[in-house]
Short mmCIF file of C-alpha atoms and ligand atoms in Angstrom, two decimals:
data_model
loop_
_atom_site.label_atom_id
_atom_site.label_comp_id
_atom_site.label_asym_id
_atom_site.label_seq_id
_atom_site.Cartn_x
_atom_site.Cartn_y
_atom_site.Cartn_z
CA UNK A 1 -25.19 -0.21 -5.15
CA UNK A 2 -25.24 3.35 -3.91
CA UNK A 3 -21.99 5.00 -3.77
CA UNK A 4 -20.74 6.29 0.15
CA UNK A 5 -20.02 9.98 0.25
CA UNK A 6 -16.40 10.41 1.23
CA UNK A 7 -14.78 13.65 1.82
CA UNK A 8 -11.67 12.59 3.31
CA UNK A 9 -9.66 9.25 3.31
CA UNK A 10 -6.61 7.86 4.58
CA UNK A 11 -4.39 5.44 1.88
CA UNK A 12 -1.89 3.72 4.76
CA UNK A 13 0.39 1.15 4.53
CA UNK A 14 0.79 -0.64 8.02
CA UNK A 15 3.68 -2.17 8.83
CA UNK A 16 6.44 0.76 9.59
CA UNK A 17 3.91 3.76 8.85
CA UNK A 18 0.03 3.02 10.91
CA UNK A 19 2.06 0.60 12.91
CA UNK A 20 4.83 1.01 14.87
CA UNK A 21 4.35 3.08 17.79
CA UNK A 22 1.66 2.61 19.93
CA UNK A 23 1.07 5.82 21.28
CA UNK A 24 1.51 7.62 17.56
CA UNK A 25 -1.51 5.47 16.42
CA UNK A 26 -4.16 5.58 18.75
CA UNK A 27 -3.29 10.25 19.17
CA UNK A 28 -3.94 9.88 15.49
CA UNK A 29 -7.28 7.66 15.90
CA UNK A 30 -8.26 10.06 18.59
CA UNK A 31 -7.30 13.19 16.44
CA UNK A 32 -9.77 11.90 13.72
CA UNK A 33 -12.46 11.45 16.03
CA UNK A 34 -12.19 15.30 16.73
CA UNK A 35 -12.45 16.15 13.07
CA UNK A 36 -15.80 17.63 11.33
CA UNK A 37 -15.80 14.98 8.99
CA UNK A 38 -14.94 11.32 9.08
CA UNK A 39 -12.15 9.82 7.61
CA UNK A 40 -12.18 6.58 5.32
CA UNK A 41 -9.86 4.16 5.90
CA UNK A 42 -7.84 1.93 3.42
CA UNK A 43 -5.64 -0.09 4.62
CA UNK A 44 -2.59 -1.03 1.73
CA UNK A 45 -0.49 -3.99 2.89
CA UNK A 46 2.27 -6.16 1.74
CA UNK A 47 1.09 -8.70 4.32
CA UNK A 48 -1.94 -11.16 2.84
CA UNK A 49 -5.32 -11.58 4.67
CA UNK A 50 -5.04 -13.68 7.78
CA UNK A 51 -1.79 -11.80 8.64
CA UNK A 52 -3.54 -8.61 8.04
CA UNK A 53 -6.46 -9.39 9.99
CA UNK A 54 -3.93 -11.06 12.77
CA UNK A 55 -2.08 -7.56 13.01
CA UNK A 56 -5.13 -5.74 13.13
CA UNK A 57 -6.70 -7.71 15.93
CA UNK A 58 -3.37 -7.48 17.83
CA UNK A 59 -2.68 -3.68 17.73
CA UNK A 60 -6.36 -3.12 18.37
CA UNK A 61 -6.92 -1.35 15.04
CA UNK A 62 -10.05 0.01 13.55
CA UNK A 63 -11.71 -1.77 10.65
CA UNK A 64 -11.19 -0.46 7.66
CA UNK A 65 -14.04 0.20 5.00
CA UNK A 66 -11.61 -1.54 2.44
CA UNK A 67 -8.30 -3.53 2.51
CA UNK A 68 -5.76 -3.86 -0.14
CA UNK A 69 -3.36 -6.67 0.92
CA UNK A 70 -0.63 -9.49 -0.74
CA UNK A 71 0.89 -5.45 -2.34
CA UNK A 72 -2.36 -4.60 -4.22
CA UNK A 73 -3.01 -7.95 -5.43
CA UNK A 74 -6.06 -9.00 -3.06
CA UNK A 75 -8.75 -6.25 -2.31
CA UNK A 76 -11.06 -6.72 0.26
CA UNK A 77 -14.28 -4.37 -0.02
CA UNK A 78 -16.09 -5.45 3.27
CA UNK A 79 -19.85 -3.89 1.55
CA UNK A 80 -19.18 -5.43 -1.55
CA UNK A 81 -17.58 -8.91 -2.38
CA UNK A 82 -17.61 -8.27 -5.79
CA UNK A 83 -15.02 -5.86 -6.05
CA UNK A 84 -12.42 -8.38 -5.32
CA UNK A 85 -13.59 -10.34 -8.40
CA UNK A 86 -13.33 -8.00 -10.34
CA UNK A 87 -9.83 -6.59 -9.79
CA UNK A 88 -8.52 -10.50 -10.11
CA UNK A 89 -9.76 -10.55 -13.23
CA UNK A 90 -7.93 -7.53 -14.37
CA UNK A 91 -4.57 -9.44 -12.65
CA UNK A 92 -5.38 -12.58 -14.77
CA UNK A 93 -4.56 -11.15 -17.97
CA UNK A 94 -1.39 -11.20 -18.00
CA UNK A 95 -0.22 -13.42 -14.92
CA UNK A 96 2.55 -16.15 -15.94
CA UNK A 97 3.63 -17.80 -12.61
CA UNK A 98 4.87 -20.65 -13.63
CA UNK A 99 7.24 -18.91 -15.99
CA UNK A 100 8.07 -16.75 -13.10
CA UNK A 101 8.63 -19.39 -10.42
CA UNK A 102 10.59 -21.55 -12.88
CA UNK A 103 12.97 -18.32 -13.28
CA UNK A 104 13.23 -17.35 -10.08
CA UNK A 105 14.18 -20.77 -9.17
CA UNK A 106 17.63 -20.61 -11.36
CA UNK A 107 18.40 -17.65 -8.52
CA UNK A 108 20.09 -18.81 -5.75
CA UNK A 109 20.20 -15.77 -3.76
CA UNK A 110 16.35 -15.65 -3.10
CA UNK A 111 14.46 -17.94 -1.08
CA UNK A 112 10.84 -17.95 -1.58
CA UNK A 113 8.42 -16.87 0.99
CA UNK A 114 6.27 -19.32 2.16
CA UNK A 115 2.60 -17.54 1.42
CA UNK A 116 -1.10 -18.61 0.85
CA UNK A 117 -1.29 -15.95 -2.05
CA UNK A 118 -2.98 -16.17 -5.83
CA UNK A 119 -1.88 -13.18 -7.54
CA UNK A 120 2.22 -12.99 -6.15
CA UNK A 121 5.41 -14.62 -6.01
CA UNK A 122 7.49 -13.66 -2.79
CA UNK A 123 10.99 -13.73 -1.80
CA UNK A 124 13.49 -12.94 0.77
CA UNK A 125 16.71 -11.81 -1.25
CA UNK A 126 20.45 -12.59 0.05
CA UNK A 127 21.47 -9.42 -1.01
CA UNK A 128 21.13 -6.81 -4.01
CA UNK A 129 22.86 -8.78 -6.11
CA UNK A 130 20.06 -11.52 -5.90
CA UNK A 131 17.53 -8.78 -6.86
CA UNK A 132 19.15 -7.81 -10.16
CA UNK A 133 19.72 -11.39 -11.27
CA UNK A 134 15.81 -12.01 -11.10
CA UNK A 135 15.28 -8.74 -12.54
CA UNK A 136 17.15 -9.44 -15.64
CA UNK A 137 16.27 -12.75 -16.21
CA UNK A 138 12.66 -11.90 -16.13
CA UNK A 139 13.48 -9.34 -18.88
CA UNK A 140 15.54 -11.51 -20.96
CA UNK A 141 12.69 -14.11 -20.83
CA UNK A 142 10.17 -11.46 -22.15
CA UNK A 143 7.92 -12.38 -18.76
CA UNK A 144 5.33 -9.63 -17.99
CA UNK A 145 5.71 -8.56 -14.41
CA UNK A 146 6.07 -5.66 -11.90
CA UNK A 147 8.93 -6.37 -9.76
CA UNK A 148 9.37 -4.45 -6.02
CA UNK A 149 12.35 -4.16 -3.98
CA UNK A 150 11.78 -3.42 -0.47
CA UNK A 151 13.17 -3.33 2.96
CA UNK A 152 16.62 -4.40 1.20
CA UNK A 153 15.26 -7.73 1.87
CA UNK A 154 11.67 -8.22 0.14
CA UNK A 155 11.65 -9.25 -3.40
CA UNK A 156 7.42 -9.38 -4.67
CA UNK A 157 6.58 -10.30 -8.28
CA UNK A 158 3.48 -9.27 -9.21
CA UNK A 159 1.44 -9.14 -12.39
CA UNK A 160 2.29 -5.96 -14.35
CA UNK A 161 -1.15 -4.25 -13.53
CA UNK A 162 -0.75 -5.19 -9.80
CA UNK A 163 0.65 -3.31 -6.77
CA UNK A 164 -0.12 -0.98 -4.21
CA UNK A 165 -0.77 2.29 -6.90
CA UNK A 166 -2.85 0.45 -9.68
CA UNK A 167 -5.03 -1.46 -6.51
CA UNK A 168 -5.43 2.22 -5.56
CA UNK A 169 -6.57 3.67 -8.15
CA UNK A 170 -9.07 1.34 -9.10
CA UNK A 171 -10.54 1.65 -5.83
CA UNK A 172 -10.83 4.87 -6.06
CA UNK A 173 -12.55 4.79 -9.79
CA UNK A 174 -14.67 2.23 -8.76
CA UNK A 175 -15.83 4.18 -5.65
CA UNK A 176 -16.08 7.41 -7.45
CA UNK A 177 -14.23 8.45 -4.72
CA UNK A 178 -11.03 10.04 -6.83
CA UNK A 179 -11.83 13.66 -5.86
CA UNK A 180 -11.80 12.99 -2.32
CA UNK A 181 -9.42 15.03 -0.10
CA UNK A 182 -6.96 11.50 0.00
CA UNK A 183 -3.59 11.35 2.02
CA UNK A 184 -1.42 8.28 1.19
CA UNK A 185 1.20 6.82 3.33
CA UNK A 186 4.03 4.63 3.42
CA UNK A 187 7.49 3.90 4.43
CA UNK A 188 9.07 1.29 2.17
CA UNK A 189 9.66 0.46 -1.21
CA UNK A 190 6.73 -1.49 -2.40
CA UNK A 191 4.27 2.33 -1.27
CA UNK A 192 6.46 3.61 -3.73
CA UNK A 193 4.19 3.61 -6.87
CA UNK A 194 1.30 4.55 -4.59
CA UNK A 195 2.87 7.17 -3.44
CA UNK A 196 4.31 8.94 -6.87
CA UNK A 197 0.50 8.52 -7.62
CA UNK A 198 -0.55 11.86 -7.86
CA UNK A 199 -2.06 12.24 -4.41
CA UNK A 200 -1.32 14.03 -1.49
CA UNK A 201 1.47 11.66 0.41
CA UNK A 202 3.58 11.25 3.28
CA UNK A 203 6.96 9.31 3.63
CA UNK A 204 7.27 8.88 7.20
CA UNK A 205 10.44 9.73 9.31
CA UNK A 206 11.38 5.90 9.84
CA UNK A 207 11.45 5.34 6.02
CA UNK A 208 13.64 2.47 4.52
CA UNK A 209 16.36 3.95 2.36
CA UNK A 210 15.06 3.24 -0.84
CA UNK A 211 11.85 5.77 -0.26
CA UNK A 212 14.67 8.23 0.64
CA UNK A 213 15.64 8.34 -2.86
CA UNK A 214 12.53 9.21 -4.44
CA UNK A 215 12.78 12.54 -6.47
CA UNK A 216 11.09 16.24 -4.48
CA UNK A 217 7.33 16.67 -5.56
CA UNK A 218 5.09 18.86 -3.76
CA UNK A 219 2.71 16.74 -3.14
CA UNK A 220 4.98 14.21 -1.22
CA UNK A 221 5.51 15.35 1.92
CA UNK A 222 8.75 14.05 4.50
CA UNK A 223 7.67 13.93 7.50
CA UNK A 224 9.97 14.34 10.90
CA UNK A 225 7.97 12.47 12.69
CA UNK A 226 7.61 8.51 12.70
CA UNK A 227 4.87 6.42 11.58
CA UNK A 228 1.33 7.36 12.55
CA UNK A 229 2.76 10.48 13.74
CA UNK A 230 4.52 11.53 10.00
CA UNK A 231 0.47 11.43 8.68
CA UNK A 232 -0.48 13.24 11.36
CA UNK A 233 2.26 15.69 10.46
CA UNK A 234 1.30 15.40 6.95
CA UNK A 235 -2.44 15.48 7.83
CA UNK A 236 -2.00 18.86 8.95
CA UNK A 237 0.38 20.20 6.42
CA UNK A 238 -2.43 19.04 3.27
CA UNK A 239 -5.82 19.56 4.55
CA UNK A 240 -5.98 21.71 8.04
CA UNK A 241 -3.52 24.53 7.47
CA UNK A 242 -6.23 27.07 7.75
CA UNK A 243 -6.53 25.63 11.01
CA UNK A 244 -3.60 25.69 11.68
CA UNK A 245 -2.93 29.15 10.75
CA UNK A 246 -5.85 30.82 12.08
CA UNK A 247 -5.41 29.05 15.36
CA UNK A 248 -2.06 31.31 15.35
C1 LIG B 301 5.26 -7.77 3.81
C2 LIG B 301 4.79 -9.14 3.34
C3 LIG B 301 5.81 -9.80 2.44
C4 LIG B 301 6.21 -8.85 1.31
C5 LIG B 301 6.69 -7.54 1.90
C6 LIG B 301 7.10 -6.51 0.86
O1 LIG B 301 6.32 -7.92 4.69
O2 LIG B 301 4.51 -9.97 4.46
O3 LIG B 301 5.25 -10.98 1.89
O4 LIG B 301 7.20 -9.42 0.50
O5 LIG B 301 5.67 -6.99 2.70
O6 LIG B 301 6.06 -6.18 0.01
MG1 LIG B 302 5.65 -0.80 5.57
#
């Protein structure tokens, strides 16, 4: 299949970051359509399919080219089926849920989230405490996973390959689209390995408190301004400073 040419793509979580005010999302819709170039979209959820598609529908989103749901375990490549057999493949290798739902089971703090996905086991934690049981019981068992705190509340087990960052990157491998001009964005803890990824990114203004925490880098931006209006911000700041500038 021929590769798409893409200049310029936006990485976005929804919930908290796309989503979230109204107005913020469609002036930042409206300020792509005024660009020179056209702006992929990837959408990178925690939320799985229907839920996805449900939100989308309901805040009158655009489609994007791709989405990345169930926190980069499903991909969704709406050219190419394909791709999403091949990244479960890559998840299969090393995927032990029984193991995992066993363990998580001897936790009483978490309470599993009732979810139609494949590739991850979800929870809603009591507290903290709750987290680092599960955490260290799925070392001491020797269980391979990728474990992701969020929202003080969301506990996701994943296979270790999984998430938002590794789902990311092969997309962007597979696409040949890694020397794009990308911006990623997020607001809570399971954008967090997307977001350390090497790539311009934003942490919006609304962020959850664990994103707060994550160390200075250049390339990851804080924005003032809340959800679609911190990539806007951000948007800006990476790729149209010239503009910006020369506009005075
Ligand atoms: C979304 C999903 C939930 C997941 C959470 C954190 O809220 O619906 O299943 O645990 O994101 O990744
Ligand atoms: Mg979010």
């Amino acid at each position: 299949m021929k590769q798409k040419n893409v200049t310029h793509l936006l990485a976005t979580d929804l919930d908290g970051t796309l989503v979230g005010e109204k107005e913020l999302t469609s002036a930042l819709f409206e300020y792509y359509g005024e660009r020179t170039y056209e702006v992929e979209l990837v959408y990178v959820t925690g939320r799985h399919h229907d839920s996805t598609m449900e939100l989308i529908k309901a805040e009158n989103l655009p489609m994007p080219s791709i989405l990345i749901s169930d926190v980069g375990t499903e991909m969704y490549d709406f050219d190419d089926p394909e791709l999403h057999e091949r990244w479960k493949k890559t998840l299969e290798e090393q995927w032990w849920p029984e193991e995992i739902s066993q363990i998580a089971a001897q936790c009483s703090g978490l309470t599993p989230q009732s979810i139609p996905s494949t590739h991850r086991l979800s929870y809603f934690a009591e507290d903290a405490g709750a987290f680092e049981e599960v955490k260290q019981k799925l070392e001491e068992n020797g269980v391979p996973h990728k474990l992701i705190f969020s929202s003080g509340r969301d506990v996701d087990i994943l296979p270790p390959n999984a998430g938002k960052g590794e789902a990311l990157s092969f997309l962007l491998r597979e696409k040949g689209w890694e020397k794009a001009n990308v911006l990623i964005a997020g607001d809570s803890g399971n954008d967090r390995d997307m977001i350390t990824m090497g790539y311009p990114a934003v942490v919006v203004g609304n962020c959850q408190d664990e994103l707060k925490k994550l160390p200075e880098h250049p390339l990851i931006f804080r924005a003032e301004n809340h959800c679609a209006g911190g990539i806007r911000e951000a948007w800006e700041h990476f790729f149209e400073k010239e503009t910006v500038e020369s506009n005075g």
